[in-house]
mmCIF file of C-alpha atoms in Angstrom:
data_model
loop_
_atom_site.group_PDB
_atom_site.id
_atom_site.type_symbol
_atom_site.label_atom_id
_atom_site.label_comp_id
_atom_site.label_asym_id
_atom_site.label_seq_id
_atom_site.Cartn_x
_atom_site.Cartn_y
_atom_site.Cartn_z
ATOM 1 C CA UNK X 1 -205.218 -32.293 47.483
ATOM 2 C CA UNK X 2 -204.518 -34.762 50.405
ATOM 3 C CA UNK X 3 -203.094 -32.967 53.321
ATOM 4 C CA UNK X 4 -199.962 -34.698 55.360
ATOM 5 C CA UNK X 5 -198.614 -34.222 58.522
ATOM 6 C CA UNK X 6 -195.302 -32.015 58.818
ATOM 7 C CA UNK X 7 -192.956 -31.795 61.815
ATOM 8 C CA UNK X 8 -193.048 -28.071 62.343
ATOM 9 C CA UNK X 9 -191.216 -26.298 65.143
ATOM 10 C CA UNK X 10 -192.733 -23.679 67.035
ATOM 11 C CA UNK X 11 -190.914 -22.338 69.970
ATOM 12 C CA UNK X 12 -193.100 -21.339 73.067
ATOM 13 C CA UNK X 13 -191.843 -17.948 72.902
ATOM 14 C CA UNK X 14 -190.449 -16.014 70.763
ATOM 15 C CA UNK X 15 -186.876 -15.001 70.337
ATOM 16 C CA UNK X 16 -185.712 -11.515 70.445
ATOM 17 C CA UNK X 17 -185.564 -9.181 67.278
ATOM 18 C CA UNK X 18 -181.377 -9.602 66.340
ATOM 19 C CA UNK X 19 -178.997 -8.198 63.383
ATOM 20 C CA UNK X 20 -179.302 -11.457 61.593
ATOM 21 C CA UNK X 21 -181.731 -13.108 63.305
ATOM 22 C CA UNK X 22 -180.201 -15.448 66.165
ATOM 23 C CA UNK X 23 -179.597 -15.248 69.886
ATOM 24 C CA UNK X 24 -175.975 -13.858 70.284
ATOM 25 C CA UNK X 25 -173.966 -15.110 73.393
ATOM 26 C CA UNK X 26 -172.623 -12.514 75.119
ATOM 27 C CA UNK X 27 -168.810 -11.897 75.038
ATOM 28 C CA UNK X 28 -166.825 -12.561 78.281
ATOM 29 C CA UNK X 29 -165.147 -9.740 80.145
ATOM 30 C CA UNK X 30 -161.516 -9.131 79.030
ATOM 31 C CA UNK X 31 -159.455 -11.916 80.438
ATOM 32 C CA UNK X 32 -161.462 -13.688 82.464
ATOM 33 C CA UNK X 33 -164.895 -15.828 81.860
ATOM 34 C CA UNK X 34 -168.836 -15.293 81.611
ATOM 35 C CA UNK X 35 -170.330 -14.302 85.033
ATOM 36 C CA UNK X 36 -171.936 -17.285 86.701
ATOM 37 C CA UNK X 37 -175.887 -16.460 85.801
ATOM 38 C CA UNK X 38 -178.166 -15.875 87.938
ATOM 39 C CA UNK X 39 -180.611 -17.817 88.260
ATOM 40 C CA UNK X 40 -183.959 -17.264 85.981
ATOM 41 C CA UNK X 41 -186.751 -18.067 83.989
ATOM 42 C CA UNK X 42 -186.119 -21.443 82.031
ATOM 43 C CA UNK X 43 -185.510 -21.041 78.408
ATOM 44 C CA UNK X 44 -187.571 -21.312 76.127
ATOM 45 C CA UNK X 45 -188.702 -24.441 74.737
ATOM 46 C CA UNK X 46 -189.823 -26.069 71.799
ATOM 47 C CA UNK X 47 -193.357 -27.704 70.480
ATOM 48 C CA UNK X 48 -193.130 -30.238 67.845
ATOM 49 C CA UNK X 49 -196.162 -29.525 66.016
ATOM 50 C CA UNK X 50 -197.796 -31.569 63.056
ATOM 51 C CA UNK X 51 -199.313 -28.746 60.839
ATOM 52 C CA UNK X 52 -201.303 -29.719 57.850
ATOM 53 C CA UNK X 53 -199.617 -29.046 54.612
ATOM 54 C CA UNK X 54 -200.812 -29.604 51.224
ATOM 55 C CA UNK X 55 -198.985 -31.739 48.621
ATOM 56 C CA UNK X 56 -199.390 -31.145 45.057
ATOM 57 C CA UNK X 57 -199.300 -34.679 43.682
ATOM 58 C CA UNK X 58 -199.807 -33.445 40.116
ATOM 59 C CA UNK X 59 -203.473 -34.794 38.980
ATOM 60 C CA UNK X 60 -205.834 -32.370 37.600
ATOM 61 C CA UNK X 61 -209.638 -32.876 38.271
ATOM 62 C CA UNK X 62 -210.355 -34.222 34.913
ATOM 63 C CA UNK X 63 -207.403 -36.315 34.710
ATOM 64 C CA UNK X 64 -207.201 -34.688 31.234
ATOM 65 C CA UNK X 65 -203.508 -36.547 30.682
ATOM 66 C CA UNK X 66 -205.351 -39.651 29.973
ATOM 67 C CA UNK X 67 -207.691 -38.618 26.821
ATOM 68 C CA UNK X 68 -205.171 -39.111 24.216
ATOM 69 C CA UNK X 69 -204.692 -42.549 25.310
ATOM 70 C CA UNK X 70 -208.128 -43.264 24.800
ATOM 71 C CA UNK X 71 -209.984 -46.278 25.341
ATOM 72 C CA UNK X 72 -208.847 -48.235 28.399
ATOM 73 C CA UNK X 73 -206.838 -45.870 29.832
ATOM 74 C CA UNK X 74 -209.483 -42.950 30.459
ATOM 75 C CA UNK X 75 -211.389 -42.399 32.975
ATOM 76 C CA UNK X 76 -214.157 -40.084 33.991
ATOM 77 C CA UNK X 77 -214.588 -38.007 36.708
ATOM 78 C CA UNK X 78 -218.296 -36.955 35.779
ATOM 79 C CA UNK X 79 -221.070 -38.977 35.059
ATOM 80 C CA UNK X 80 -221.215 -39.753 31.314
ATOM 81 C CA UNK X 81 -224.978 -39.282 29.890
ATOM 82 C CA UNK X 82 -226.846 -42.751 30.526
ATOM 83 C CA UNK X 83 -229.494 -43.551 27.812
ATOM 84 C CA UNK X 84 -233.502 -43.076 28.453
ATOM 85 C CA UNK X 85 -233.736 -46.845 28.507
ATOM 86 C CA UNK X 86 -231.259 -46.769 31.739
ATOM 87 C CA UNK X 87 -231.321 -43.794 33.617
ATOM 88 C CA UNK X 88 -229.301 -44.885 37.002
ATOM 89 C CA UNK X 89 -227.583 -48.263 35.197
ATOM 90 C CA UNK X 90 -224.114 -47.424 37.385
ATOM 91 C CA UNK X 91 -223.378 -48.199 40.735
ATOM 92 C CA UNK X 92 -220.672 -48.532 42.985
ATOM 93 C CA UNK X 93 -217.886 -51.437 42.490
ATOM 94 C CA UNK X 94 -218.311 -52.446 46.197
ATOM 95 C CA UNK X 95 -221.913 -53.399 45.035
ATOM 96 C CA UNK X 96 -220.584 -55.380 42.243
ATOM 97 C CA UNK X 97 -218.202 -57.149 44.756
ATOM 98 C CA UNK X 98 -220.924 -58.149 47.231
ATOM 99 C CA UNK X 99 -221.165 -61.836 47.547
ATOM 100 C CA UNK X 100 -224.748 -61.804 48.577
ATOM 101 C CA UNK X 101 -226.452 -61.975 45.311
ATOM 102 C CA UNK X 102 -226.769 -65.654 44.809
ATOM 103 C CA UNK X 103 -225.060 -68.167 42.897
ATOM 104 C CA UNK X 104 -225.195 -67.792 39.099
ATOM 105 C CA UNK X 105 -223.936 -70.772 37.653
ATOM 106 C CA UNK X 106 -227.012 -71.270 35.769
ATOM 107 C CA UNK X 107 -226.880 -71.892 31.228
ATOM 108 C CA UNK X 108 -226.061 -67.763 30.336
ATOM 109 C CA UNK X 109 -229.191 -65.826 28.548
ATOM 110 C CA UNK X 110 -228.719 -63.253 26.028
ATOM 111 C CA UNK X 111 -229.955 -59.635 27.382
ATOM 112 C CA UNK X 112 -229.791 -56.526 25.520
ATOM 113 C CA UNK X 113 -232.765 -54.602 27.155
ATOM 114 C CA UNK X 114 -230.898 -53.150 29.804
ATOM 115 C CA UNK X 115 -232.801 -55.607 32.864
ATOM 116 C CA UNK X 116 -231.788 -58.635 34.550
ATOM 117 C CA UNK X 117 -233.498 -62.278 33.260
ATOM 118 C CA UNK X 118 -236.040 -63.983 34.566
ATOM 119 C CA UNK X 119 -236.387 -65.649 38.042
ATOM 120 C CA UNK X 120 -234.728 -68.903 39.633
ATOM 121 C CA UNK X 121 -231.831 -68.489 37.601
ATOM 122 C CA UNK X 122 -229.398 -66.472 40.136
ATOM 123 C CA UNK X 123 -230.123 -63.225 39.029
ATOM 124 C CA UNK X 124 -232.901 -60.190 39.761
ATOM 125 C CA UNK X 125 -236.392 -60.584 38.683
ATOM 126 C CA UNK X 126 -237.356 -59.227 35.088
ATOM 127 C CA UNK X 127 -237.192 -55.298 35.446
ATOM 128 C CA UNK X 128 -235.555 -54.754 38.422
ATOM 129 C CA UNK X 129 -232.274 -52.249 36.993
ATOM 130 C CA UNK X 130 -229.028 -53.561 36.065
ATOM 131 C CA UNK X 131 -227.528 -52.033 39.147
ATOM 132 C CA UNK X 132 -229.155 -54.460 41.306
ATOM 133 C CA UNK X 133 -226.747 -57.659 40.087
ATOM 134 C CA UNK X 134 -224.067 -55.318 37.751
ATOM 135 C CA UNK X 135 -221.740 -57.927 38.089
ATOM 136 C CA UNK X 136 -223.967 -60.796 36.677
ATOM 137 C CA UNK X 137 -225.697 -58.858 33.959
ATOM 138 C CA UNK X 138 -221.874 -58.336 32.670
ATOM 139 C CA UNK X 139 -221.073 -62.261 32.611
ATOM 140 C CA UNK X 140 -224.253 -62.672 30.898
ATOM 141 C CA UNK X 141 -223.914 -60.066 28.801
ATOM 142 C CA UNK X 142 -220.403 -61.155 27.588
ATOM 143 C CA UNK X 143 -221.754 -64.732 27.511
ATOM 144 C CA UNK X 144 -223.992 -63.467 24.728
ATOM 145 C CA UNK X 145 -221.139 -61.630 22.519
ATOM 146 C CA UNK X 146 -219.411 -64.674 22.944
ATOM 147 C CA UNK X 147 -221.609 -66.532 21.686
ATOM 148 C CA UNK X 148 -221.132 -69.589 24.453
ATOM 149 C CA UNK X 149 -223.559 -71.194 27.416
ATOM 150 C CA UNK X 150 -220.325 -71.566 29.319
ATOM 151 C CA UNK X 151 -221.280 -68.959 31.986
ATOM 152 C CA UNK X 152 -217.689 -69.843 33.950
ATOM 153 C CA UNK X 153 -216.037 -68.943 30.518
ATOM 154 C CA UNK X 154 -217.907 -65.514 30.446
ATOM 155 C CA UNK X 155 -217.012 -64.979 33.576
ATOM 156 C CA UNK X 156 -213.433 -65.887 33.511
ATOM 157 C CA UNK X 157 -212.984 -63.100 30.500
ATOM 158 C CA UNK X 158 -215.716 -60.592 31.601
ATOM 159 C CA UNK X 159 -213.385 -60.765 35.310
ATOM 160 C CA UNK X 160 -210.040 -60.037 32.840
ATOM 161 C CA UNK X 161 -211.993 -57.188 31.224
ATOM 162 C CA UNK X 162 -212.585 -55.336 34.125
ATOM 163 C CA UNK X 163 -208.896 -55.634 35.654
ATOM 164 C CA UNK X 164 -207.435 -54.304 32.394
ATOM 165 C CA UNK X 165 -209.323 -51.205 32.407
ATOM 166 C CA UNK X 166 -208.261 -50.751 36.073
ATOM 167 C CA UNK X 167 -204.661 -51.839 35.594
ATOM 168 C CA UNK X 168 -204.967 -49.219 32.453
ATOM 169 C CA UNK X 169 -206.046 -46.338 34.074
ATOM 170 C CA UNK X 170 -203.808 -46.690 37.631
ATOM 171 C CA UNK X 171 -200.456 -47.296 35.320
ATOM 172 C CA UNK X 172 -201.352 -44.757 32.991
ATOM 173 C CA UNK X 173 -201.933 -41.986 36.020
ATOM 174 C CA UNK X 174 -198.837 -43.163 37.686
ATOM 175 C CA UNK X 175 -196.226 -42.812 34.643
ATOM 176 C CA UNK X 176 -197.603 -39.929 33.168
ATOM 177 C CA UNK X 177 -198.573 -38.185 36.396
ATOM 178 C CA UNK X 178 -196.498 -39.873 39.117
ATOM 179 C CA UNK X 179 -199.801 -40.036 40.799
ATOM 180 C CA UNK X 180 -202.918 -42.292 41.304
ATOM 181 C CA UNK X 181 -206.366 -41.298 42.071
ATOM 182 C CA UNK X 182 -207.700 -43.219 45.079
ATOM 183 C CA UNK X 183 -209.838 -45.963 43.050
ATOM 184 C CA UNK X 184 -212.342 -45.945 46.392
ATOM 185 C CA UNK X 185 -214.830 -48.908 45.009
ATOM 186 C CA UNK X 186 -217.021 -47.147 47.123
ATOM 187 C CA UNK X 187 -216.638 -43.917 44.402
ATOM 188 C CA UNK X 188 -215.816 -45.724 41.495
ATOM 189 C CA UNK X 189 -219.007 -46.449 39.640
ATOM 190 C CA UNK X 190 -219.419 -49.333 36.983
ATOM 191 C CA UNK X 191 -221.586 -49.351 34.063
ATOM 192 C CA UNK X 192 -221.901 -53.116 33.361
ATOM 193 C CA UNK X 193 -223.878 -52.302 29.905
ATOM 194 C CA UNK X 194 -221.416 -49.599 28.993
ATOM 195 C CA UNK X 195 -218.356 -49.942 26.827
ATOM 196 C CA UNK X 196 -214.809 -48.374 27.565
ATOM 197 C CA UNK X 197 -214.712 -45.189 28.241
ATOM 198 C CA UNK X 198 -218.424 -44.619 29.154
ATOM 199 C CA UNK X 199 -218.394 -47.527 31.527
ATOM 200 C CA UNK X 200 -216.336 -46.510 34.797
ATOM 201 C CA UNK X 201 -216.644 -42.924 36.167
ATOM 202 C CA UNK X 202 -215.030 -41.341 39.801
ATOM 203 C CA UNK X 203 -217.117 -39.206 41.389
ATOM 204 C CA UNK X 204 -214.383 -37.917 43.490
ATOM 205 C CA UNK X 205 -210.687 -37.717 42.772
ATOM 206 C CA UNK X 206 -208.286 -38.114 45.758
ATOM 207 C CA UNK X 207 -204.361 -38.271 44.677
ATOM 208 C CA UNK X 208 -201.947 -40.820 45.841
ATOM 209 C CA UNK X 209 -198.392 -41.130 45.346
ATOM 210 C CA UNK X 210 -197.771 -43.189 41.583
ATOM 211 C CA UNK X 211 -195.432 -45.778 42.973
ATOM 212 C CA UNK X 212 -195.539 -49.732 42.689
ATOM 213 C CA UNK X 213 -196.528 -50.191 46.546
ATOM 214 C CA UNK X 214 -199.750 -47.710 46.251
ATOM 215 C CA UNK X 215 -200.521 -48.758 42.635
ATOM 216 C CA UNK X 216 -201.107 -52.173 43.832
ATOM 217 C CA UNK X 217 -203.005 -51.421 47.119
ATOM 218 C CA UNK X 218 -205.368 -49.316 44.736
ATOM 219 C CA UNK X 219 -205.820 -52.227 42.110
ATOM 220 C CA UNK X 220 -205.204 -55.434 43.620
ATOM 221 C CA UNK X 221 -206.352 -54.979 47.019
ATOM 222 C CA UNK X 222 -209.417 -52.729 47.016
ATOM 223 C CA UNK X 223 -210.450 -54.121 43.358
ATOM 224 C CA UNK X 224 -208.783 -57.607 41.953
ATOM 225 C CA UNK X 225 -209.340 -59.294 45.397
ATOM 226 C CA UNK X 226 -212.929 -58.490 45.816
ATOM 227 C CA UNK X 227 -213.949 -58.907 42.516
ATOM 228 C CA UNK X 228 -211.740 -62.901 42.716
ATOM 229 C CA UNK X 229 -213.477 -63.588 45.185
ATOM 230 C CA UNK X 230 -216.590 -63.025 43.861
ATOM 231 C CA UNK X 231 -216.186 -64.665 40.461
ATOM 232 C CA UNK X 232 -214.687 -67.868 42.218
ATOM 233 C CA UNK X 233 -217.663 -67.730 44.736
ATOM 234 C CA UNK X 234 -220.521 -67.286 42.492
ATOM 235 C CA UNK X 235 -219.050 -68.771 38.921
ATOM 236 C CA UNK X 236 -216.557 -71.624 40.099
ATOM 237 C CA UNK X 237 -213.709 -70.252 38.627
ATOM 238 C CA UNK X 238 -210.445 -71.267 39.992
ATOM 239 C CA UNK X 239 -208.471 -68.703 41.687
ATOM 240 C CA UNK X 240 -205.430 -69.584 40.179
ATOM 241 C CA UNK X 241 -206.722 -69.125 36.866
ATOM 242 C CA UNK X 242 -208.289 -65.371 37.859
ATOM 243 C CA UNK X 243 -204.970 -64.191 39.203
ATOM 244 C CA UNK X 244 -203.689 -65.693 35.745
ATOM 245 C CA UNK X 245 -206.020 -62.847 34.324
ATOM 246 C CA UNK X 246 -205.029 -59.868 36.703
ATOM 247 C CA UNK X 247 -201.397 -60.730 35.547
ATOM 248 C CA UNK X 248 -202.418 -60.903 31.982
ATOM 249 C CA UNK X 249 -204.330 -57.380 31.774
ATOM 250 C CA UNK X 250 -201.360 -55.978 33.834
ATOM 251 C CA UNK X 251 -198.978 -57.241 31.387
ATOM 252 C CA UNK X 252 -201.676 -55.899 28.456
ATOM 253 C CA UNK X 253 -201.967 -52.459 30.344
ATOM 254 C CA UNK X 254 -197.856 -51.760 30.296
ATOM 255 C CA UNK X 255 -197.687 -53.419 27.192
ATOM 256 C CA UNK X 256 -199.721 -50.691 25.273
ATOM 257 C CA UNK X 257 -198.890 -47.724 27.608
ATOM 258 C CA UNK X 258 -195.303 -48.794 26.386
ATOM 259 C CA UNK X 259 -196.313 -48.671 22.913
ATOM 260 C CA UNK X 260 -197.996 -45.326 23.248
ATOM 261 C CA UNK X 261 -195.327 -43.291 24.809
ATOM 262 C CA UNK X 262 -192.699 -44.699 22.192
ATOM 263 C CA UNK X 263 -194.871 -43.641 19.331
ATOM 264 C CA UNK X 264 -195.098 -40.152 21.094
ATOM 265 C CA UNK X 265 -191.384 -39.409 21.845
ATOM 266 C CA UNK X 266 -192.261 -39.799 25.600
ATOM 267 C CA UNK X 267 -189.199 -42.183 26.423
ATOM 268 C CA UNK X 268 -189.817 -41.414 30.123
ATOM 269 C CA UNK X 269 -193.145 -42.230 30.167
ATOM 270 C CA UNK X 270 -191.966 -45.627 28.461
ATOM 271 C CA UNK X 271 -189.268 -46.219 31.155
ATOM 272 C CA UNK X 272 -191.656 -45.531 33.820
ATOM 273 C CA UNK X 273 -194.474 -48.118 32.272
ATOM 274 C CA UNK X 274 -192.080 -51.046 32.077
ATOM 275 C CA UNK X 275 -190.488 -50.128 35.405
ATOM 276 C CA UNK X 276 -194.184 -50.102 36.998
ATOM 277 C CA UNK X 277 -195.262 -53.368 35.548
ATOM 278 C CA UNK X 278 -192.248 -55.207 36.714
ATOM 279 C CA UNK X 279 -192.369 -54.226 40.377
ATOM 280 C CA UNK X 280 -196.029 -54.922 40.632
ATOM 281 C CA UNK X 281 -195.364 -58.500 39.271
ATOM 282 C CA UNK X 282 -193.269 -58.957 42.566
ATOM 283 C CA UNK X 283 -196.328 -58.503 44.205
ATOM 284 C CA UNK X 284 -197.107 -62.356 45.871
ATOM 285 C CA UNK X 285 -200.495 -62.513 44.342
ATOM 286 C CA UNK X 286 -199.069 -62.252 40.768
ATOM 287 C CA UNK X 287 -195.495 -63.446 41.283
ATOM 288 C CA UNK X 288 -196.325 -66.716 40.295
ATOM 289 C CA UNK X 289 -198.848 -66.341 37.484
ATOM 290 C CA UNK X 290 -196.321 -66.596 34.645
ATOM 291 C CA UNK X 291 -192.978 -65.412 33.257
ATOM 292 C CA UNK X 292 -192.621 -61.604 32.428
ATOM 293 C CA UNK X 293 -189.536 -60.178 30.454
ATOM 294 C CA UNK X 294 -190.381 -56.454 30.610
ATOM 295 C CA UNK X 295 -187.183 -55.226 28.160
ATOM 296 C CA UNK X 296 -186.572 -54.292 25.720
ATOM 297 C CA UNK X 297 -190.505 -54.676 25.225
ATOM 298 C CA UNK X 298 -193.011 -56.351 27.657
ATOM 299 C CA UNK X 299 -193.864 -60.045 27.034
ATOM 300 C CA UNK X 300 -195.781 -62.649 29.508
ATOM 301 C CA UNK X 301 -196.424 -66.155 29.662
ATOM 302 C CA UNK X 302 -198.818 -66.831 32.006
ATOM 303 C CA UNK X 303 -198.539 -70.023 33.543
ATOM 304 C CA UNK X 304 -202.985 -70.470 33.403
ATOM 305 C CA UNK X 305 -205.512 -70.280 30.662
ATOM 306 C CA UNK X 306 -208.420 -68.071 30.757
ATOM 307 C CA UNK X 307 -210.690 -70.537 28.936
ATOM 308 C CA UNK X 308 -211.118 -68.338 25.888
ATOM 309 C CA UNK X 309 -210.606 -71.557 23.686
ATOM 310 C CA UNK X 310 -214.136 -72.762 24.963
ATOM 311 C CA UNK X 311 -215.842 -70.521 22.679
ATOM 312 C CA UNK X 312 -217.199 -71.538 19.742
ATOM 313 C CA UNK X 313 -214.675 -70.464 16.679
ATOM 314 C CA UNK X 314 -212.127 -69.742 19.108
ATOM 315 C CA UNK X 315 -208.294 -70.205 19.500
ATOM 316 C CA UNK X 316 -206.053 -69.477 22.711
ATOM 317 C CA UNK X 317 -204.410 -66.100 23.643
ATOM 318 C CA UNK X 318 -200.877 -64.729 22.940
ATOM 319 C CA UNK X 319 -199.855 -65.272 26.447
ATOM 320 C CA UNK X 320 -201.807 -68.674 27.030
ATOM 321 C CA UNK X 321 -199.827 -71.841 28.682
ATOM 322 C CA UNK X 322 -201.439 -73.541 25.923
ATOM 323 C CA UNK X 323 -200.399 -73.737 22.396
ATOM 324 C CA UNK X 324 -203.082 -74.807 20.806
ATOM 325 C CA UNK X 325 -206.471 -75.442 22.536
ATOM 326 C CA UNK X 326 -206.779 -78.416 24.499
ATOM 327 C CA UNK X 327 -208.000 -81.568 22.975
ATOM 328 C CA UNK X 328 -206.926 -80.759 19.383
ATOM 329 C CA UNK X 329 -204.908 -83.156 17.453
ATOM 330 C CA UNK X 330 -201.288 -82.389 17.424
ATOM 331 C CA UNK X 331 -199.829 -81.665 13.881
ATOM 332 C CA UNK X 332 -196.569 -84.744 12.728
ATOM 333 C CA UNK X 333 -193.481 -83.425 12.557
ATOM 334 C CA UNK X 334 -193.484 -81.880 8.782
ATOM 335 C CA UNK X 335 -197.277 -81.081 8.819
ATOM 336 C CA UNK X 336 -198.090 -78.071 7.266
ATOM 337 C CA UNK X 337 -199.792 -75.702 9.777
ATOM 338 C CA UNK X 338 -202.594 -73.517 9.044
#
């Protein structure tokens, strides 16, 4: 547990031993008034000391509270068994965020052998380990699932991926917890082959108070920053559109937490969830994504499109400004619609 600093006062010396505890005064003679004092030693006076004292913000090592959420919401806090194939595939976030790997706008490739493709096109050579680009080999990797040579689309929904499992797990630890663990990108270690919940893991777990003001520090600006920054640097992705995402998994993230605890009975959990997502949409990087209504249920509108539409078979999202993907025919008034 994080220790914090406590005003403690310690007097320089002691007082004497007394029926109840406290320094008396002495009473005055009969009639008249205390004897002038002579003088003395001064009394004693007071340290202000900050002692460190231990606060019990309520997470367990294993963060065990989050397992019967399953899927997005859980996170583990020891490494989950990699296959042969990739025996150190994780590493760090901060790695992931690191602008220096080159520019990868290059036509996406299909991998599924657990290494980067070849050269020249912005990422490792063949064989070097997924860790050495994570952050690539997911675009590319969701560019194949999707089907589409749109690397900028991949990115755009590989980037929204990754913030809803973060969103997931930091809401989920504050409303059932009232705590956070301290998502340190420097100890929070991606698997970009890996699926939910096999893909992040902490290696250490450091509480934090579960309000709005912390969650966001510990998902927007140590994660969601970074990682914008580095999908509009290295995919051209607009930034607008990217904070469109963040606002669109957070709005996801309470969405089902909401869902969750209602099915369960947990009505403060519930409370809690909706309560979260609205003051983090106050935050000025998502304030102006869209239009959030957060009772009786959650609902968003975000004011961006993520570019799903662009793959082949497609349509556009619940929340989309769009609706119906761009450059479609509009139906006449009367039109059936299929």
């Amino acid at each position: 547990m994080p220790s914090q600093g406590l005003p403690v006062v310690v007097p320089e010396h002691s007082l004497g031993p007394t029926a109840d505890g406290v320094r008396r005064r002495r009473r005055p003679p009969q009639g008249g008034r205390l004897p002038t004092p002579t003088p003395g030693p001064a009394p004693p006076r007071a340290l202000i000391l900050l002692l460190p004292v231990d606060l019990d913000l309520g997470l367990d090592p294993g963060l065990s509270a989050l397992r019967p959420l399953g899927g997005f919401s859980v996170l583990r806090t020891s490494r989950p068994p990699s296959p042969p194939r990739r025996p150190a595939a994780a590493a760090p976030l901060a790695h992931a965020y690191a602008l220096g790997h080159g520019n990868a706008l290059a036509p996406a490739h299909a991998l599924g052998d657990g290494t980067a493709a070849g050269p020249g096109d912005g990422v490792p050579e063949a064989g070097v380990p997924v860790e050495a680009d994570p952050l690539d080999f997911r675009v590319r990797k969701v560019a194949a699932a999707l089907g589409t040579a749109e690397t900028r689309v991949a990115a755009s929904v590989a980037h929204q991926g990754l913030a809803a499992r973060l969103w997931s797990v930091t809401l989920a630890c504050a409303a059932l917890y009232g705590a956070v663990p301290g998502l340190d990108p420097r100890l929070l270690c991606w698997d970009s082959d890996a699926t939910a919940p096999d893909d992040l893991w902490l290696t250490e777990v450091h509480p934090l108070p579960g309000d709005a003001a912390t969650v966001a520090d510990v998902v927007l600006t140590a994660h969601l920053a970074p990682l914008t920054a580095a999908v509009r640097t290295r995919y051209g992705v607009a930034a607008g559109l990217l904070w469109g995402n963040a606002a669109s998994a957070l709005a996801g993230a309470g969405r089902e937490l909401d869902r969750w605890a209602r099915r369960h009975g947990r009505t403060d959990t519930a409370t809690r969830a909706r309560s979260l997502t609205a003051d983090l949409f106050a935050h000025p990087l998502l304030a102006a994504t869209g239009a959030l209504a957060a009772a009786p249920d959650i609902s968003f509108r975000r004011r961006s499109c993520c570019l799903y539409y662009r793959v082949p078979g497609a349509g556009v999202c619940g929340d989309c400004c769009f609706s119906r993907p761009p450059g479609l025919p509009r139906s006449s008034p009367g039109a059936r619609s299929g």
